[in-house]
PDB file of C-alpha atoms in Angstrom:
ATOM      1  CA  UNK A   1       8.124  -4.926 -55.444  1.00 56.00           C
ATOM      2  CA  UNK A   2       7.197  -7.764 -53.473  1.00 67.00           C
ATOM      3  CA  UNK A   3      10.562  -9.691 -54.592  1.00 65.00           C
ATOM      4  CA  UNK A   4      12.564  -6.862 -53.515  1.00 71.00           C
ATOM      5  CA  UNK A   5      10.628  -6.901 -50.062  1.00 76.00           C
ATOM      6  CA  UNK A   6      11.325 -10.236 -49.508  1.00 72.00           C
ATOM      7  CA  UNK A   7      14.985 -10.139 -50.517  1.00 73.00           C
ATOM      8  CA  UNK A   8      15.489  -6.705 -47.994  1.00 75.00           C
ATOM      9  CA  UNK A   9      13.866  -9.373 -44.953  1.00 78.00           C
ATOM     10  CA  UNK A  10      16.267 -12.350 -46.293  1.00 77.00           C
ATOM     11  CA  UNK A  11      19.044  -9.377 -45.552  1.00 75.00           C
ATOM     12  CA  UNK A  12      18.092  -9.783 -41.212  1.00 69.00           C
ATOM     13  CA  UNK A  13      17.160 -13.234 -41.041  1.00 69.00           C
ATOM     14  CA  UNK A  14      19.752 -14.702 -38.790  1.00 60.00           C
ATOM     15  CA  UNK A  15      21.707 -11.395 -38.214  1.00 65.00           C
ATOM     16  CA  UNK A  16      22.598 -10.306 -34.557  1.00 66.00           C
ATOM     17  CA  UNK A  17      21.494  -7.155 -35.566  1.00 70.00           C
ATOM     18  CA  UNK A  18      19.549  -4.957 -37.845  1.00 77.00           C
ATOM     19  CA  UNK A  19      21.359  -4.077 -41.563  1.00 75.00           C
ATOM     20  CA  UNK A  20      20.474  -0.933 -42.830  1.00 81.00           C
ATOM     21  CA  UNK A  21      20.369  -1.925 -46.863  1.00 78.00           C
ATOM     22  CA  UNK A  22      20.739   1.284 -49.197  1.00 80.00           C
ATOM     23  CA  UNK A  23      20.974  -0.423 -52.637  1.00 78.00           C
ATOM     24  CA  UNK A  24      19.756  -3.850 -53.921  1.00 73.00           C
ATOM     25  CA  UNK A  25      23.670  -4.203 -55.365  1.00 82.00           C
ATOM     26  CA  UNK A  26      24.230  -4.238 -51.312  1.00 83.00           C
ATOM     27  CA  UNK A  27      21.505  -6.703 -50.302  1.00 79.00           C
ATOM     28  CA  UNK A  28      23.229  -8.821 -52.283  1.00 77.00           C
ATOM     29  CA  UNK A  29      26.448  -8.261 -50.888  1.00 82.00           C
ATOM     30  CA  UNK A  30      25.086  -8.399 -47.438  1.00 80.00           C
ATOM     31  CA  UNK A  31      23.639 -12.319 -48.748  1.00 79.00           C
ATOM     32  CA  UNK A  32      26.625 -13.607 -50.627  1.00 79.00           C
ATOM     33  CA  UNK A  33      25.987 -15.226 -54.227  1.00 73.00           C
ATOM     34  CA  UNK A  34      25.270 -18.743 -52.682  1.00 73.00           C
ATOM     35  CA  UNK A  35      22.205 -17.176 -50.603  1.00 75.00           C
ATOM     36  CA  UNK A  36      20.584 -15.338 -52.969  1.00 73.00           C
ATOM     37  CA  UNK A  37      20.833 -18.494 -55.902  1.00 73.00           C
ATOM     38  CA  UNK A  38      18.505 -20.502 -53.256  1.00 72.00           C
ATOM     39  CA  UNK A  39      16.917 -17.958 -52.679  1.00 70.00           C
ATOM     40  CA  UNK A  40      15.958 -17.481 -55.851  1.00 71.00           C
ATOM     41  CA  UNK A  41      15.526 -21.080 -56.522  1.00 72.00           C
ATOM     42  CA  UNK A  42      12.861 -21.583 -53.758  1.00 71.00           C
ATOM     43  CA  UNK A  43      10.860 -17.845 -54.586  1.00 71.00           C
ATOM     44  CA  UNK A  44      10.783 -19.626 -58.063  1.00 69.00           C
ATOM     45  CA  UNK A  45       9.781 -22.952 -57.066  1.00 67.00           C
ATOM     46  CA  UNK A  46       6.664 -21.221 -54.941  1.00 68.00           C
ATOM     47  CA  UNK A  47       5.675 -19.173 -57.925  1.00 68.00           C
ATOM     48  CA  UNK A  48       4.110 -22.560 -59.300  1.00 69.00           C
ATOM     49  CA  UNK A  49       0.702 -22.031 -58.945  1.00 72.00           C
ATOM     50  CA  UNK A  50      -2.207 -24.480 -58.134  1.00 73.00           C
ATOM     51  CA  UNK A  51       0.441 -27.172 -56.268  1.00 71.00           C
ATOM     52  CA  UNK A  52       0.142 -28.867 -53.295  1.00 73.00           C
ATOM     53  CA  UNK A  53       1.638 -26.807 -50.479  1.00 73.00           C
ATOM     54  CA  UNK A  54       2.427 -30.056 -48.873  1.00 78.00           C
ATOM     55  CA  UNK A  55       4.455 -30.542 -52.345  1.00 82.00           C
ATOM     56  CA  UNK A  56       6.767 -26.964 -51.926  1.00 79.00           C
ATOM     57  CA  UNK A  57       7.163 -27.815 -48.306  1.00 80.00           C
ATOM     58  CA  UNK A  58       8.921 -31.220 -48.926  1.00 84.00           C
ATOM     59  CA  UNK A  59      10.718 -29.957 -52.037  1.00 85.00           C
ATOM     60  CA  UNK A  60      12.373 -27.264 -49.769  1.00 84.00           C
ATOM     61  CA  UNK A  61      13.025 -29.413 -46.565  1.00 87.00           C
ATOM     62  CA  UNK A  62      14.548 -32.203 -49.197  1.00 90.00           C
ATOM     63  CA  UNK A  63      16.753 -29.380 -51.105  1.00 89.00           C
ATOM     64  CA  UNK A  64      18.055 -28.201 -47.295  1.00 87.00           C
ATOM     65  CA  UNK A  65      18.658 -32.119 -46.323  1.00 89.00           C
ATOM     66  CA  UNK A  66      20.603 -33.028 -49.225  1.00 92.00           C
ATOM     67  CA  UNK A  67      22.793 -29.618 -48.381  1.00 90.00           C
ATOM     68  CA  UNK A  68      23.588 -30.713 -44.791  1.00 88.00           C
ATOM     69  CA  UNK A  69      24.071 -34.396 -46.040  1.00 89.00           C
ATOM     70  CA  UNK A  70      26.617 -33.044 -48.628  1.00 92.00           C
ATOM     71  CA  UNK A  71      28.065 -30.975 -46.435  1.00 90.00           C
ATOM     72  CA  UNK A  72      28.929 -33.701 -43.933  1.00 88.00           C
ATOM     73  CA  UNK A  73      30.594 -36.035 -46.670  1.00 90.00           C
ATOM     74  CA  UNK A  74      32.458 -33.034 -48.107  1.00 94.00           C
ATOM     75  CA  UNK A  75      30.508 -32.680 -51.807  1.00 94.00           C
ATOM     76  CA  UNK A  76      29.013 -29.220 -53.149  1.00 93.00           C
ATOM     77  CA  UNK A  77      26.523 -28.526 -50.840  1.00 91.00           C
ATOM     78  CA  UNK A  78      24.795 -26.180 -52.968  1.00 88.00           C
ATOM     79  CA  UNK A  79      24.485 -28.762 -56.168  1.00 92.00           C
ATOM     80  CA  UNK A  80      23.077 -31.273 -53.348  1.00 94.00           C
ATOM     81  CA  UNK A  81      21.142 -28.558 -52.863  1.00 90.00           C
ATOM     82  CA  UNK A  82      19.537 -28.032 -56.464  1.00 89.00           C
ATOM     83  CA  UNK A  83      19.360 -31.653 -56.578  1.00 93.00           C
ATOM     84  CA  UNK A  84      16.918 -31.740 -53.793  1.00 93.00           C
ATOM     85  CA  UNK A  85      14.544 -28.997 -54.707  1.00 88.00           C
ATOM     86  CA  UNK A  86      14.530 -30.292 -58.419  1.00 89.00           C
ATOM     87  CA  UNK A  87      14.035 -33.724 -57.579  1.00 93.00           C
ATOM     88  CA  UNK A  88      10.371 -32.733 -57.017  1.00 90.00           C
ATOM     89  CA  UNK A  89       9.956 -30.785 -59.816  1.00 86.00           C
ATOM     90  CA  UNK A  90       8.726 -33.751 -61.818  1.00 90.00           C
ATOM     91  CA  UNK A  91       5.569 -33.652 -59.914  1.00 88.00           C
ATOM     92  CA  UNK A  92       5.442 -30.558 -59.778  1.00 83.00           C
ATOM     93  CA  UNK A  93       4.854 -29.933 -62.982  1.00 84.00           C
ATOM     94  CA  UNK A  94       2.879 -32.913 -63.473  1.00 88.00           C
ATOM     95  CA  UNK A  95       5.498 -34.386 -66.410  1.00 89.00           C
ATOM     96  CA  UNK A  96       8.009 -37.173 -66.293  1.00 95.00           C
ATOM     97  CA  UNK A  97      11.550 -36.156 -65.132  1.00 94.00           C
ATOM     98  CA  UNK A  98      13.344 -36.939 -68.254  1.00 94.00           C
ATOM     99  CA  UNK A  99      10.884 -34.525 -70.140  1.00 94.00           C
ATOM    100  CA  UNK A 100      11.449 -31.687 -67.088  1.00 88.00           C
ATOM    101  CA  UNK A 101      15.410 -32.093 -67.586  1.00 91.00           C
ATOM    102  CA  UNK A 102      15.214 -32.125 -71.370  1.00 90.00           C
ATOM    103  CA  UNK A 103      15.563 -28.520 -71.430  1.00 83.00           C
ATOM    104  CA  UNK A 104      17.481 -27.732 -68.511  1.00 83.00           C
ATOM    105  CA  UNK A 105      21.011 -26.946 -68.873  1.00 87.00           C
ATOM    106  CA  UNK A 106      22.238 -28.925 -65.860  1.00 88.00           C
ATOM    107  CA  UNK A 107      25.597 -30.760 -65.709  1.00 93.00           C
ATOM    108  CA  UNK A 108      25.820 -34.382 -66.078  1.00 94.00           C
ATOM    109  CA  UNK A 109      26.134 -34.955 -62.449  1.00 95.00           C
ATOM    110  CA  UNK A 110      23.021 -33.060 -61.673  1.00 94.00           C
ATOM    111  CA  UNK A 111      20.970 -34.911 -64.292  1.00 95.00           C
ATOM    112  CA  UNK A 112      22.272 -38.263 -63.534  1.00 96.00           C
ATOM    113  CA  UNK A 113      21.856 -37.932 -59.652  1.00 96.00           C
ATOM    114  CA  UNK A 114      17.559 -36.918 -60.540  1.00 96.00           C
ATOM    115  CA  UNK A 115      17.255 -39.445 -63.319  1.00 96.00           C
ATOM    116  CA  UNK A 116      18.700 -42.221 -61.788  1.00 94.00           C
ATOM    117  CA  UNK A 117      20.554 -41.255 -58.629  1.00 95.00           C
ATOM    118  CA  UNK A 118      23.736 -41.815 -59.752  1.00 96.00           C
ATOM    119  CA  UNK A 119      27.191 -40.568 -58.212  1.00 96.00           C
ATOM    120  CA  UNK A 120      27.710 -38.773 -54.897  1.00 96.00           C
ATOM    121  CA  UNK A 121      25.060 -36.474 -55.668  1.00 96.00           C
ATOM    122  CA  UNK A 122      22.775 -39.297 -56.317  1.00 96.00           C
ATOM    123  CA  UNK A 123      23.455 -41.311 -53.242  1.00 94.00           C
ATOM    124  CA  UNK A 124      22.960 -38.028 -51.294  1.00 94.00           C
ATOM    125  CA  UNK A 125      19.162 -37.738 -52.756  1.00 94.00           C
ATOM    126  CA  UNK A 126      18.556 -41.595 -52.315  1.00 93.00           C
ATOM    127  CA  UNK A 127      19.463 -41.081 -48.589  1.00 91.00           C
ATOM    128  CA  UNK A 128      17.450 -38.344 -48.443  1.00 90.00           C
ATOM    129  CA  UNK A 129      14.417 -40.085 -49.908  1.00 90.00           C
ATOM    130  CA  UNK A 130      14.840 -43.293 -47.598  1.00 87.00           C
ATOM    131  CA  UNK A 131      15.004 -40.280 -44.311  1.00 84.00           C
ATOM    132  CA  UNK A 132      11.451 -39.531 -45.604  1.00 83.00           C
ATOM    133  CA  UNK A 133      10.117 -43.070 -45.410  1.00 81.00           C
ATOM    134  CA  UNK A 134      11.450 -43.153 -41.500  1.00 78.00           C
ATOM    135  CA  UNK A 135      15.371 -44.582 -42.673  1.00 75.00           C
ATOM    136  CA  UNK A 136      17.092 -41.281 -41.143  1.00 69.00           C
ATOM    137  CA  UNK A 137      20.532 -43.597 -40.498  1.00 72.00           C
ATOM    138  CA  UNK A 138      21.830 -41.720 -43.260  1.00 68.00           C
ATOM    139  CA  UNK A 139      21.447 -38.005 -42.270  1.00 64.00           C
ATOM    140  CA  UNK A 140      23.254 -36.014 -39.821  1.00 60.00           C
ATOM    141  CA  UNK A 141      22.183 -35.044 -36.874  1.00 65.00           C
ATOM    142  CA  UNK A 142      21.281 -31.411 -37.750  1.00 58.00           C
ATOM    143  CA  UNK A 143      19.111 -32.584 -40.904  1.00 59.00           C
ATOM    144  CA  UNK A 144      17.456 -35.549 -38.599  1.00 58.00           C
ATOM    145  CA  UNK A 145      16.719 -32.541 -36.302  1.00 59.00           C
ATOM    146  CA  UNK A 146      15.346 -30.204 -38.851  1.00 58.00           C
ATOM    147  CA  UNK A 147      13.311 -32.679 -40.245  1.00 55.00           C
ATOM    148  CA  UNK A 148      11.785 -34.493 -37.166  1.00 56.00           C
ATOM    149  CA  UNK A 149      10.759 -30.489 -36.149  1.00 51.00           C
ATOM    150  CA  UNK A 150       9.416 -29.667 -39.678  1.00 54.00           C
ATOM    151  CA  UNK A 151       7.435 -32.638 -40.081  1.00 52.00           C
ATOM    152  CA  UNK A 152       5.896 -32.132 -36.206  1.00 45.00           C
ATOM    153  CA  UNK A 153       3.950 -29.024 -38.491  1.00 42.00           C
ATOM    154  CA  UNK A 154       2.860 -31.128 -41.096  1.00 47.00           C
TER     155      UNK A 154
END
């Protein structure tokens, strides 16, 4: 129940006006397939108990960095995306990455980008690791925006 809460609020967030949902089938609709897989993907990563929140937080702001940064050079935005929020995941779950990606059945590219930041996908994370030591060069202007105003809550 409080899943399907969550996903009916994720339905009006950003919408000039109120959606009347009568189905789940329709929520979805109303989202579009690329919404409701980060969605997913970030009401899974905050179902890790006993973490840092600090931890979530930056695993989410990194996952919606590397999607602007992808974006802007024209790669997958939503692999960029998975990139970023599993690039924590290591720590996370308190295990080296190799052993976290053993048994995940990620493509090459996604694997090589988090092991050893390899190809586009890779350089997009290693830009987006360098923004959170200060090196924002790298980032577009929305991302450098979103992040100077998240970390102001830190």
């Amino acid at each position: 129940p409080a899943l399907t809460a969550r996903l009916l609020r994720a339905v009006n967030v950003g919408a000039n006006r109120r959606r009347e949902v009568g189905s789940l089938k329709q929520a979805v609709v109303f989202l579009g397939m690329a919404a409701i897989a980060r969605w997913a993907s970030l009401m899974l990563l905050y179902s890790i108990e006993g973490r840092p929140a600090g931890l979530l937080h930056s695993s989410r702001l990194r996952a919606e960095a590397c999607s602007l940064l992808a974006a802007e050079r024209r790669q997958d935005e939503h692999a960029a995306f998975l990139v970023g929020l599993l690039s924590r995941l290591d720590a996370l779950l308190r295990l080296p990455m190799h052993q976290v990606l053993r048994d995940l059945p990620l493509a090459p590219s996604l694997s090589g980008a988090l092991l050893g930041r390899q190809g586009p996908l890779g350089k997009i994370l290693e830009a987006v690791e360098q923004a959170e030591n200060g090196d924002t060069d790298e980032l577009p202007d929305a991302a450098v925006t979103a992040w100077n105003a998240s970390r102001a809550f830190d």
